[in-house]
Amino acid sequence: MGFNAMTIKNCPFTPEDINAIKNNLLNNIATPSHALTKVTTGATIEAMPGAVIASPSLPGNTFSQDYFFYWVRDGAIVINEIAVLYKTATDPQEKNKFKEILLCYLNFVKKVQSQPELNSIDILGEPKFNVDGTLWTGVWSRPQNDGAAYQALTLTHIANIFLQEGNKQFVIDNIYNPQSFASILKANLEYTAANWQANTIGPWEELFGLHFSVQIVQRRALLEGAALATQLGDTGATSYYQTQAQHIGNALNMHWNDSLGYFSETLAAQDQRGGGINTSVLIALLYGQIKQANDDFALTSEEVISTAYYARYAFEGLYQINTRNKALGIGGSLVGRYCSDVYDGNHSIYGNSWFLCTNMLAAFYYGLAQQLLEGNSISVSFLVKQFLQQVAPAIDIAIGDKLSKASPCFKALIETLVTQGDDILQVIKACSVTYKDGSALHMSEQIDRASGKQISAQDLSWSYATLLTAVRLRAETVKLLAAA
Ligand code: NOJ
Ligand code: NOJ
């Protein structure tokens, strides 16, 4: 058993690069000093501070969609990264700037949630709002229940930061009031606890059903919510949220497709658009991670590892950009949402690789390396071996081997995983563009699977947020590795 160790290089994104990424993201968040105005032929809408726009792109010659809206899911994922930036900022001015965004977001969410239902569904199941915070009443796929779960996670994150700073009363007044079902976080948790068994539209706004990617985030939201409820003395809620989370865990296991070797996204629709292997599962495994050794959905579990194998494999030969890169000796693979996807932001001719999906594949490698370093070992089954050969083709390993910290190729595996993530980020960086004004590292939603050119919505907030997630996980992993 063994293979050659490799040396980890620097992160493909330098600190200056990360700054540029942050600025590109901040451009999409309205604050009192950064106005965002949506101008279309029909109307002009001023964004309310705290609104995160999905992208500034409006319908045009090569793009038929309007992304100048607030999506609950996209917004929560973005603000979660802003909360990390706030927590880790050392420059007081920067810290203030991030704090202002968090406070504006709390206000914005309050406005969004306190509106009457207009589309015959609970306001908490609504996926999309105008940038002034009013409900979008046009035709759309509803409900999208991952939104409330992502939002609950982000609000819990913010609440925990403020509690650590000693601002309990602020948290009770503005985020989670045990006495009020209307307080923004409690509302999302109650909605999630009561509705996780209901069919919903998934994160790609297409399939209706029970989705792995929705439920695993709901589970984590309830577990984190339960812990916060305990801190705030809401013990009835604690046990309710915990019990529901446990049930969700059982429901999630039903998504394991033993004959195919992966967690299918949508129960009862595995043969439909994205109901089977889907990178939405990988993304949610990361954002829905509960960091408990031996959790069924730990990144180190055989089922999760095998799902990652198939998610990457599905796109490797499908996209010309990947086969061309491979011929040039470029390692990182680009991935899209699912193989039969046709959505391209315009005429839906063929689906493409997505920045955010690819960033999260890199995040998976970093996250897996991190969990391994934190003490989990993996036993080499057939499926695990298949994964290991994908990331380290030269690996010499046998079914039945056990990879524990003491095993000789453990360190080499960690280094390989980090390098695999880096190879991906290298390709992502190569796909970014510099604008005429000199601002760098702009990322759209999609990368054309044939030409490798950016297409669909420009400057997609979620593309930037997932990149920040990936480099953050990388930094944590490299630190752990240095200490090991
Ligand atoms: C179909 C796409 O697949 C979905 O992701 C998108 O949000 C909607 N069209 C609207 O643009
Ligand atoms: C389409 C994506 O499929 C969906 O996940 C996202 O919320 C919207 N675009 C807005 O970015």
Short mmCIF file of C-alpha atoms and ligand atoms in Angstrom, two decimals:
data_model
loop_
_atom_site.label_atom_id
_atom_site.label_comp_id
_atom_site.label_asym_id
_atom_site.label_seq_id
_atom_site.Cartn_x
_atom_site.Cartn_y
_atom_site.Cartn_z
CA MET A 1 0.00 0.00 0.00
CA GLY A 2 1.39 3.38 -0.89
CA PHE A 3 2.00 6.14 -3.36
CA ASN A 4 4.21 9.12 -3.71
CA ALA A 5 3.72 12.15 -1.59
CA MET A 6 3.43 15.47 -3.34
CA THR A 7 4.26 18.91 -2.11
CA ILE A 8 1.37 21.25 -1.54
CA LYS A 9 1.87 24.50 -3.39
CA ASN A 10 0.39 27.86 -2.49
CA CYS A 11 -3.33 28.38 -2.87
CA PRO A 12 -4.06 29.25 -6.51
CA PHE A 13 -5.87 32.34 -5.20
CA THR A 14 -3.42 34.77 -3.56
CA PRO A 15 -4.56 37.09 -0.75
CA GLU A 16 -4.86 39.89 -3.37
CA ASP A 17 -7.01 37.60 -5.50
CA ILE A 18 -9.28 36.88 -2.54
CA ASN A 19 -9.63 40.61 -2.00
CA ALA A 20 -10.73 41.06 -5.59
CA ILE A 21 -13.25 38.24 -5.15
CA LYS A 22 -14.60 39.88 -1.99
CA ASN A 23 -14.99 43.17 -3.82
CA ASN A 24 -16.80 41.49 -6.70
CA LEU A 25 -19.15 39.95 -4.17
CA LEU A 26 -19.64 43.18 -2.20
CA ASN A 27 -20.69 44.89 -5.44
CA ASN A 28 -23.82 42.72 -5.32
CA ILE A 29 -24.88 43.61 -1.77
CA ALA A 30 -26.88 46.77 -1.14
CA THR A 31 -25.90 48.88 1.89
CA PRO A 32 -26.60 52.50 2.86
CA SER A 33 -23.36 53.51 1.13
CA HIS A 34 -23.65 51.13 -1.81
CA ALA A 35 -26.93 51.67 -3.62
CA LEU A 36 -28.10 49.13 -6.16
CA THR A 37 -30.74 50.25 -8.59
CA LYS A 38 -32.52 47.96 -10.97
CA VAL A 39 -33.48 49.76 -14.16
CA THR A 40 -35.64 47.90 -16.65
CA THR A 41 -37.98 49.20 -19.32
CA GLY A 42 -40.93 48.66 -16.99
CA ALA A 43 -39.65 50.13 -13.74
CA THR A 44 -36.84 51.35 -11.55
CA ILE A 45 -36.41 49.58 -8.22
CA GLU A 46 -34.10 50.76 -5.46
CA ALA A 47 -32.60 47.83 -3.54
CA MET A 48 -33.19 47.81 0.19
CA PRO A 49 -29.95 47.67 2.24
CA GLY A 50 -29.20 44.04 3.05
CA ALA A 51 -30.49 42.77 -0.29
CA VAL A 52 -28.07 40.44 -2.04
CA ILE A 53 -28.69 40.31 -5.75
CA ALA A 54 -28.07 36.98 -7.47
CA SER A 55 -26.35 38.81 -10.31
CA PRO A 56 -26.71 42.21 -12.00
CA SER A 57 -27.57 40.51 -15.31
CA LEU A 58 -30.78 41.52 -17.07
CA PRO A 59 -32.23 40.03 -20.24
CA GLY A 60 -30.13 40.91 -23.28
CA ASN A 61 -28.80 39.49 -26.51
CA THR A 62 -27.14 36.40 -25.13
CA PHE A 63 -29.04 36.03 -21.88
CA SER A 64 -32.80 35.69 -21.63
CA GLN A 65 -33.14 35.73 -17.85
CA ASP A 66 -33.39 38.38 -15.15
CA TYR A 67 -31.11 37.69 -12.17
CA PHE A 68 -31.47 41.12 -10.58
CA PHE A 69 -33.52 39.62 -7.75
CA TYR A 70 -32.96 38.41 -4.22
CA TRP A 71 -33.04 34.61 -3.91
CA VAL A 72 -33.30 33.35 -0.33
CA ARG A 73 -30.89 30.46 -0.95
CA ASP A 74 -28.23 32.49 -2.75
CA GLY A 75 -28.53 35.31 -0.21
CA ALA A 76 -28.11 33.04 2.81
CA ILE A 77 -25.05 31.31 1.36
CA VAL A 78 -23.48 34.69 0.60
CA ILE A 79 -24.22 36.22 4.01
CA ASN A 80 -22.86 33.13 5.73
CA GLU A 81 -19.49 33.96 4.17
CA ILE A 82 -19.89 37.62 5.17
CA ALA A 83 -20.41 36.42 8.76
CA VAL A 84 -17.08 34.56 8.56
CA LEU A 85 -15.41 37.67 7.15
CA TYR A 86 -16.86 39.72 9.98
CA LYS A 87 -15.68 37.27 12.61
CA THR A 88 -12.15 37.04 11.25
CA ALA A 89 -11.61 40.67 10.19
CA THR A 90 -8.73 42.34 12.00
CA ASP A 91 -8.97 45.77 10.41
CA PRO A 92 -11.61 47.73 12.40
CA GLN A 93 -12.92 49.50 9.31
CA GLU A 94 -13.39 46.22 7.48
CA LYS A 95 -15.03 44.71 10.51
CA ASN A 96 -17.50 47.58 10.70
CA LYS A 97 -18.31 47.24 7.04
CA PHE A 98 -19.12 43.54 7.43
CA LYS A 99 -21.11 44.17 10.59
CA GLU A 100 -23.20 46.75 8.78
CA ILE A 101 -24.02 44.15 6.12
CA LEU A 102 -25.07 41.62 8.76
CA LEU A 103 -27.33 44.14 10.47
CA CYS A 104 -28.84 45.22 7.15
CA TYR A 105 -29.44 41.58 6.23
CA LEU A 106 -31.33 40.97 9.49
CA ASN A 107 -33.54 43.95 8.67
CA PHE A 108 -34.04 42.85 5.11
CA VAL A 109 -35.01 39.31 6.15
CA LYS A 110 -37.48 40.76 8.63
CA LYS A 111 -39.15 42.76 5.90
CA VAL A 112 -39.16 39.82 3.50
CA GLN A 113 -40.72 37.45 6.00
CA SER A 114 -43.33 39.75 7.44
CA GLN A 115 -45.39 40.02 4.27
CA PRO A 116 -48.71 38.36 3.61
CA GLU A 117 -48.83 35.30 1.38
CA LEU A 118 -49.65 36.27 -2.19
CA ASN A 119 -48.83 33.08 -4.09
CA SER A 120 -50.91 30.65 -2.00
CA ILE A 121 -47.85 29.31 -0.20
CA ASP A 122 -46.23 30.19 3.11
CA ILE A 123 -43.94 33.20 2.73
CA LEU A 124 -41.10 31.07 4.17
CA GLY A 125 -41.29 28.72 1.19
CA GLU A 126 -40.88 31.60 -1.28
CA PRO A 127 -37.61 31.41 -3.22
CA LYS A 128 -37.37 34.84 -4.76
CA PHE A 129 -38.07 38.49 -3.90
CA ASN A 130 -37.71 41.85 -5.59
CA VAL A 131 -34.64 43.78 -4.48
CA ASP A 132 -36.78 46.19 -2.47
CA GLY A 133 -37.82 43.19 -0.38
CA THR A 134 -41.33 42.84 -1.79
CA LEU A 135 -42.53 39.42 -2.85
CA TRP A 136 -42.04 38.31 -6.45
CA THR A 137 -45.46 37.28 -7.67
CA GLY A 138 -44.57 36.24 -11.20
CA VAL A 139 -44.68 32.65 -12.41
CA TRP A 140 -42.02 30.62 -10.60
CA SER A 141 -41.35 27.17 -9.15
CA ARG A 142 -42.62 27.16 -5.57
CA PRO A 143 -42.08 26.33 -2.79
CA GLN A 144 -38.30 25.97 -2.47
CA ASN A 145 -37.83 24.77 1.07
CA ASP A 146 -34.03 24.71 1.12
CA GLY A 147 -34.23 28.50 1.38
CA ALA A 148 -35.59 28.55 4.92
CA ALA A 149 -32.98 25.98 5.98
CA TYR A 150 -30.03 27.87 4.52
CA GLN A 151 -31.43 31.06 6.01
CA ALA A 152 -31.80 29.41 9.43
CA LEU A 153 -28.16 28.27 9.30
CA THR A 154 -26.92 31.73 8.42
CA LEU A 155 -29.05 33.40 11.08
CA THR A 156 -27.86 30.89 13.68
CA HIS A 157 -24.29 31.61 12.66
CA ILE A 158 -24.87 35.34 13.12
CA ALA A 159 -26.68 34.77 16.44
CA ASN A 160 -23.80 32.68 17.75
CA ILE A 161 -21.29 35.36 16.85
CA PHE A 162 -23.33 38.04 18.64
CA LEU A 163 -23.83 35.78 21.66
CA GLN A 164 -20.09 35.24 21.87
CA GLU A 165 -19.69 38.99 21.88
CA GLY A 166 -22.04 39.14 24.84
CA ASN A 167 -25.05 40.60 23.03
CA LYS A 168 -27.71 38.17 24.17
CA GLN A 169 -30.47 40.75 24.38
CA PHE A 170 -29.80 41.85 20.81
CA VAL A 171 -30.11 38.25 19.66
CA ILE A 172 -33.40 37.82 21.49
CA ASP A 173 -34.79 41.09 20.16
CA ASN A 174 -33.66 40.67 16.58
CA ILE A 175 -32.95 37.05 15.72
CA TYR A 176 -34.40 34.39 18.00
CA ASN A 177 -37.03 35.14 20.57
CA PRO A 178 -38.17 31.97 22.39
CA GLN A 179 -41.49 33.70 22.99
CA SER A 180 -42.17 34.70 19.41
CA PHE A 181 -42.75 32.48 16.42
CA ALA A 182 -42.49 35.62 14.31
CA SER A 183 -38.87 36.30 15.22
CA ILE A 184 -36.89 35.70 12.06
CA LEU A 185 -34.80 32.68 12.98
CA LYS A 186 -37.43 30.87 14.98
CA ALA A 187 -39.87 31.29 12.09
CA ASN A 188 -37.45 29.55 9.71
CA LEU A 189 -36.77 26.74 12.17
CA GLU A 190 -40.45 26.13 12.89
CA TYR A 191 -41.19 26.12 9.18
CA THR A 192 -38.37 23.66 8.52
CA ALA A 193 -39.34 21.37 11.41
CA ALA A 194 -42.94 21.27 10.23
CA ASN A 195 -42.32 20.93 6.49
CA TRP A 196 -39.27 18.77 5.87
CA GLN A 197 -41.46 15.83 4.87
CA ALA A 198 -43.25 17.84 2.21
CA ASN A 199 -42.36 17.67 -1.46
CA THR A 200 -40.60 20.79 -2.62
CA ILE A 201 -38.85 22.22 -5.64
CA GLY A 202 -35.10 21.59 -5.36
CA PRO A 203 -32.21 24.04 -5.47
CA TRP A 204 -32.07 24.07 -9.28
CA GLU A 205 -35.66 25.24 -9.34
CA GLU A 206 -36.76 22.33 -11.49
CA LEU A 207 -37.73 18.97 -9.98
CA PHE A 208 -40.48 18.63 -7.41
CA GLY A 209 -40.06 15.89 -4.80
CA LEU A 210 -37.98 14.90 -1.78
CA HIS A 211 -34.41 15.99 -2.33
CA PHE A 212 -31.30 14.84 -0.52
CA SER A 213 -29.78 18.29 -0.93
CA VAL A 214 -32.72 19.98 0.74
CA GLN A 215 -33.11 17.57 3.62
CA ILE A 216 -29.47 17.41 4.69
CA VAL A 217 -29.39 21.19 5.04
CA GLN A 218 -32.72 21.09 6.91
CA ARG A 219 -31.22 18.53 9.27
CA ARG A 220 -28.21 20.65 10.10
CA ALA A 221 -30.34 23.77 10.43
CA LEU A 222 -32.49 22.03 13.05
CA LEU A 223 -29.51 20.65 14.96
CA GLU A 224 -27.78 24.01 15.11
CA GLY A 225 -31.09 25.67 15.88
CA ALA A 226 -31.61 23.21 18.74
CA ALA A 227 -28.23 24.10 20.23
CA LEU A 228 -29.05 27.78 20.04
CA ALA A 229 -32.50 27.20 21.56
CA THR A 230 -30.78 25.54 24.52
CA GLN A 231 -28.57 28.56 25.02
CA LEU A 232 -31.62 30.80 25.01
CA GLY A 233 -33.59 28.61 27.38
CA ASP A 234 -36.10 27.41 24.78
CA THR A 235 -35.86 23.78 25.83
CA GLY A 236 -39.14 22.66 24.31
CA ALA A 237 -37.87 23.80 20.94
CA THR A 238 -34.56 22.03 21.52
CA SER A 239 -36.12 18.61 21.79
CA TYR A 240 -38.62 19.24 18.97
CA TYR A 241 -35.89 20.32 16.55
CA GLN A 242 -33.63 17.46 17.60
CA THR A 243 -36.32 14.84 17.11
CA GLN A 244 -37.18 16.14 13.66
CA ALA A 245 -33.50 16.20 12.73
CA GLN A 246 -33.18 12.58 13.73
CA HIS A 247 -36.12 11.63 11.52
CA ILE A 248 -34.55 13.52 8.63
CA GLY A 249 -31.38 11.46 9.10
CA ASN A 250 -33.41 8.29 8.58
CA ALA A 251 -35.15 9.77 5.55
CA LEU A 252 -31.81 10.75 4.02
CA ASN A 253 -30.57 7.19 4.14
CA MET A 254 -33.37 6.22 1.77
CA HIS A 255 -31.58 8.19 -0.94
CA TRP A 256 -28.68 5.75 -1.02
CA ASN A 257 -28.82 3.91 -4.33
CA ASP A 258 -26.89 0.78 -3.55
CA SER A 259 -26.75 -0.59 -7.07
CA LEU A 260 -25.45 2.64 -8.56
CA GLY A 261 -23.22 3.69 -5.66
CA TYR A 262 -24.38 7.19 -4.85
CA PHE A 263 -26.92 9.26 -2.96
CA SER A 264 -29.62 10.13 -5.46
CA GLU A 265 -30.87 13.67 -5.32
CA THR A 266 -34.60 13.13 -5.72
CA LEU A 267 -36.50 10.14 -4.38
CA ALA A 268 -38.99 8.68 -6.85
CA ALA A 269 -37.50 10.74 -9.70
CA GLN A 270 -34.03 9.26 -10.01
CA ASP A 271 -34.33 8.87 -13.77
CA GLN A 272 -35.46 12.43 -14.37
CA ARG A 273 -33.52 15.66 -14.86
CA GLY A 274 -31.00 15.60 -12.08
CA GLY A 275 -32.93 13.24 -9.83
CA GLY A 276 -29.99 10.84 -9.74
CA ILE A 277 -26.36 11.91 -9.57
CA ASN A 278 -26.29 15.65 -9.06
CA THR A 279 -23.68 18.06 -7.69
CA SER A 280 -26.43 19.60 -5.57
CA VAL A 281 -25.87 16.61 -3.28
CA LEU A 282 -22.17 17.41 -2.90
CA ILE A 283 -22.80 21.08 -2.26
CA ALA A 284 -25.34 20.28 0.42
CA LEU A 285 -23.13 17.63 2.02
CA LEU A 286 -20.65 20.41 2.68
CA TYR A 287 -23.08 23.08 3.81
CA GLY A 288 -25.05 20.43 5.72
CA GLN A 289 -22.04 18.87 7.45
CA ILE A 290 -22.54 18.43 11.17
CA LYS A 291 -18.97 17.47 12.03
CA GLN A 292 -19.71 14.51 14.21
CA ALA A 293 -17.44 11.50 13.93
CA ASN A 294 -19.29 8.54 12.44
CA ASP A 295 -22.23 10.57 11.25
CA ASP A 296 -23.89 8.70 8.38
CA PHE A 297 -23.15 11.63 6.11
CA ALA A 298 -19.62 12.44 7.25
CA LEU A 299 -17.46 13.28 4.26
CA THR A 300 -15.35 10.24 5.13
CA SER A 301 -18.25 7.81 4.82
CA GLU A 302 -18.07 5.32 1.98
CA GLU A 303 -21.39 6.48 0.56
CA VAL A 304 -20.36 10.12 0.47
CA ILE A 305 -16.95 9.34 -1.00
CA SER A 306 -18.55 7.26 -3.72
CA THR A 307 -21.08 9.99 -4.48
CA ALA A 308 -18.17 12.40 -5.01
CA TYR A 309 -16.53 9.89 -7.34
CA TYR A 310 -19.61 9.63 -9.55
CA ALA A 311 -20.34 13.35 -9.46
CA ARG A 312 -16.93 14.10 -10.96
CA TYR A 313 -16.86 11.11 -13.27
CA ALA A 314 -20.19 12.10 -14.84
CA PHE A 315 -18.74 15.28 -16.31
CA GLU A 316 -15.17 14.29 -17.05
CA GLY A 317 -15.83 12.86 -20.47
CA LEU A 318 -18.96 14.85 -21.15
CA TYR A 319 -17.45 18.29 -21.37
CA GLN A 320 -14.96 19.01 -24.17
CA ILE A 321 -13.33 21.60 -21.96
CA ASN A 322 -12.34 18.78 -19.62
CA THR A 323 -10.99 16.43 -22.27
CA ARG A 324 -9.10 19.28 -23.90
CA ASN A 325 -7.60 20.36 -20.58
CA LYS A 326 -6.64 16.79 -19.84
CA ALA A 327 -4.79 16.50 -23.16
CA LEU A 328 -2.87 19.64 -22.18
CA GLY A 329 -1.94 18.08 -18.86
CA ILE A 330 -4.26 20.33 -16.87
CA GLY A 331 -5.64 18.37 -13.95
CA GLY A 332 -8.74 20.03 -12.54
CA SER A 333 -12.14 18.89 -13.80
CA LEU A 334 -15.04 21.24 -14.26
CA VAL A 335 -18.47 20.01 -13.25
CA GLY A 336 -22.02 21.19 -13.87
CA ARG A 337 -25.34 20.53 -12.14
CA TYR A 338 -26.23 17.15 -13.70
CA CYS A 339 -25.54 15.47 -17.02
CA SER A 340 -28.79 15.99 -18.90
CA ASP A 341 -29.03 19.66 -17.88
CA VAL A 342 -29.84 21.98 -20.77
CA TYR A 343 -30.19 25.32 -18.97
CA ASP A 344 -27.70 27.81 -20.37
CA GLY A 345 -29.35 31.08 -19.34
CA ASN A 346 -30.50 31.72 -22.87
CA HIS A 347 -32.05 29.22 -25.29
CA SER A 348 -31.37 26.07 -23.29
CA ILE A 349 -29.36 24.33 -26.00
CA TYR A 350 -26.98 22.43 -23.75
CA GLY A 351 -25.99 22.55 -20.11
CA ASN A 352 -22.55 23.62 -18.97
CA SER A 353 -20.06 23.58 -16.16
CA TRP A 354 -20.89 25.90 -13.30
CA PHE A 355 -18.44 27.90 -11.22
CA LEU A 356 -20.32 27.21 -8.01
CA CYS A 357 -20.58 23.44 -8.53
CA THR A 358 -16.90 23.20 -9.44
CA ASN A 359 -15.84 25.35 -6.48
CA MET A 360 -17.72 22.99 -4.21
CA LEU A 361 -16.01 19.93 -5.70
CA ALA A 362 -12.74 21.57 -4.69
CA ALA A 363 -14.30 22.31 -1.30
CA PHE A 364 -15.17 18.63 -1.01
CA TYR A 365 -11.54 17.57 -1.42
CA TYR A 366 -10.39 20.09 1.18
CA GLY A 367 -13.23 19.14 3.51
CA LEU A 368 -12.52 15.44 3.19
CA ALA A 369 -8.82 16.00 3.90
CA GLN A 370 -9.84 18.02 6.95
CA GLN A 371 -12.12 15.33 8.34
CA LEU A 372 -9.45 12.71 7.81
CA LEU A 373 -6.99 14.87 9.73
CA GLU A 374 -9.52 15.39 12.48
CA GLY A 375 -9.34 11.74 13.17
CA ASN A 376 -11.58 9.70 10.95
CA SER A 377 -10.06 6.72 9.20
CA ILE A 378 -11.41 5.08 6.08
CA SER A 379 -11.57 1.44 5.22
CA VAL A 380 -10.85 0.68 1.61
CA SER A 381 -13.92 -0.92 0.12
CA PHE A 382 -14.46 -1.33 -3.62
CA LEU A 383 -16.16 2.06 -3.81
CA VAL A 384 -13.52 3.82 -1.75
CA LYS A 385 -10.78 2.29 -3.89
CA GLN A 386 -12.51 3.56 -7.00
CA PHE A 387 -12.51 7.08 -5.53
CA LEU A 388 -8.88 6.86 -4.44
CA GLN A 389 -7.83 5.79 -7.94
CA GLN A 390 -9.67 8.77 -9.37
CA VAL A 391 -7.78 11.26 -7.20
CA ALA A 392 -4.48 9.39 -7.18
CA PRO A 393 -4.23 7.18 -10.27
CA ALA A 394 -0.87 5.78 -9.21
CA ILE A 395 -2.07 4.68 -5.81
CA ASP A 396 -1.24 1.13 -4.82
CA ILE A 397 -3.95 0.09 -2.45
CA ALA A 398 -6.03 -3.02 -1.86
CA ILE A 399 -9.59 -3.60 -0.84
CA GLY A 400 -9.56 -4.35 2.87
CA ASP A 401 -6.73 -1.95 3.67
CA LYS A 402 -7.47 0.57 6.37
CA LEU A 403 -6.29 4.13 6.01
CA SER A 404 -5.69 5.46 9.48
CA LYS A 405 -3.46 8.29 10.59
CA ALA A 406 -0.62 5.89 11.24
CA SER A 407 -0.73 4.30 7.81
CA PRO A 408 2.15 5.22 5.50
CA CYS A 409 0.12 6.72 2.71
CA PHE A 410 -2.16 8.78 4.95
CA LYS A 411 -0.16 11.97 4.59
CA ALA A 412 0.26 11.42 0.88
CA LEU A 413 -3.49 11.08 0.55
CA ILE A 414 -4.13 14.34 2.40
CA GLU A 415 -1.62 16.14 0.20
CA THR A 416 -3.18 14.62 -2.88
CA LEU A 417 -6.65 15.77 -1.88
CA VAL A 418 -5.44 19.31 -1.28
CA THR A 419 -3.62 19.25 -4.62
CA GLN A 420 -6.74 17.98 -6.35
CA GLY A 421 -8.70 20.88 -4.92
CA ASP A 422 -5.93 23.25 -6.02
CA ASP A 423 -5.93 21.87 -9.56
CA ILE A 424 -9.62 22.65 -9.74
CA LEU A 425 -9.22 26.17 -8.39
CA GLN A 426 -6.42 26.73 -10.88
CA VAL A 427 -8.82 25.97 -13.73
CA ILE A 428 -11.50 28.14 -12.13
CA LYS A 429 -9.04 31.00 -11.94
CA ALA A 430 -8.09 30.52 -15.57
CA CYS A 431 -11.78 30.79 -16.48
CA SER A 432 -12.22 34.11 -14.64
CA VAL A 433 -12.06 37.35 -16.58
CA THR A 434 -10.71 40.87 -16.11
CA TYR A 435 -13.01 43.71 -17.07
CA LYS A 436 -12.08 46.75 -19.12
CA ASP A 437 -11.90 48.85 -15.96
CA GLY A 438 -9.08 46.60 -14.78
CA SER A 439 -11.06 44.83 -12.07
CA ALA A 440 -10.10 41.18 -12.01
CA LEU A 441 -11.41 37.70 -11.30
CA HIS A 442 -14.96 38.13 -12.43
CA MET A 443 -17.01 34.96 -12.51
CA SER A 444 -20.32 34.28 -14.16
CA GLU A 445 -22.68 31.40 -13.48
CA GLN A 446 -21.51 29.00 -16.19
CA ILE A 447 -18.48 28.05 -18.24
CA ASP A 448 -19.32 26.86 -21.74
CA ARG A 449 -18.60 23.14 -21.82
CA ALA A 450 -17.07 23.35 -25.31
CA SER A 451 -15.28 26.70 -25.54
CA GLY A 452 -14.46 27.26 -21.89
CA LYS A 453 -15.84 30.80 -22.13
CA GLN A 454 -18.01 32.36 -19.44
CA ILE A 455 -21.70 32.38 -20.17
CA SER A 456 -25.07 32.98 -18.49
CA ALA A 457 -25.48 35.48 -15.64
CA GLN A 458 -22.41 37.67 -15.00
CA ASP A 459 -20.85 38.20 -11.59
CA LEU A 460 -22.97 35.59 -9.88
CA SER A 461 -22.86 36.18 -6.12
CA TRP A 462 -23.06 32.47 -5.42
CA SER A 463 -19.99 31.79 -7.61
CA TYR A 464 -17.97 34.11 -5.38
CA ALA A 465 -19.41 32.82 -2.11
CA THR A 466 -18.57 29.19 -2.96
CA LEU A 467 -15.07 30.22 -3.89
CA LEU A 468 -14.69 31.86 -0.48
CA THR A 469 -16.05 28.66 1.11
CA ALA A 470 -13.51 26.56 -0.76
CA VAL A 471 -10.47 28.68 0.07
CA ARG A 472 -11.59 28.94 3.69
CA LEU A 473 -11.76 25.15 3.99
CA ARG A 474 -8.41 24.92 2.28
CA ALA A 475 -6.79 27.28 4.77
CA GLU A 476 -8.21 25.32 7.71
CA THR A 477 -6.97 22.06 6.24
CA VAL A 478 -3.48 23.29 5.50
CA LYS A 479 -3.23 24.64 9.05
CA LEU A 480 -4.29 21.30 10.50
CA LEU A 481 -1.83 19.51 8.27
CA ALA A 482 1.02 21.74 9.40
CA ALA A 483 0.15 20.96 13.02
CA ALA A 484 -0.17 17.21 12.41
C1 NOJ B 1 -34.53 26.88 -15.45
C2 NOJ B 1 -33.26 26.65 -14.73
O1 NOJ B 1 -32.86 25.33 -14.75
C3 NOJ B 1 -33.32 27.17 -13.35
O2 NOJ B 1 -32.18 26.85 -12.62
C4 NOJ B 1 -33.54 28.63 -13.43
O3 NOJ B 1 -33.56 29.20 -12.17
C5 NOJ B 1 -34.85 28.91 -14.16
N1 NOJ B 1 -34.90 28.25 -15.42
C6 NOJ B 1 -35.09 30.40 -14.37
O4 NOJ B 1 -33.99 31.04 -14.88
C1 NOJ B 2 -30.49 29.27 -11.01
C2 NOJ B 2 -30.02 28.27 -10.01
O1 NOJ B 2 -30.35 26.99 -10.45
C3 NOJ B 2 -30.61 28.55 -8.65
O2 NOJ B 2 -30.06 27.65 -7.74
C4 NOJ B 2 -30.34 29.96 -8.23
O3 NOJ B 2 -30.97 30.21 -7.02
C5 NOJ B 2 -30.79 30.94 -9.27
N1 NOJ B 2 -30.29 30.61 -10.57
C6 NOJ B 2 -30.33 32.35 -8.94
O4 NOJ B 2 -28.93 32.39 -8.86
#
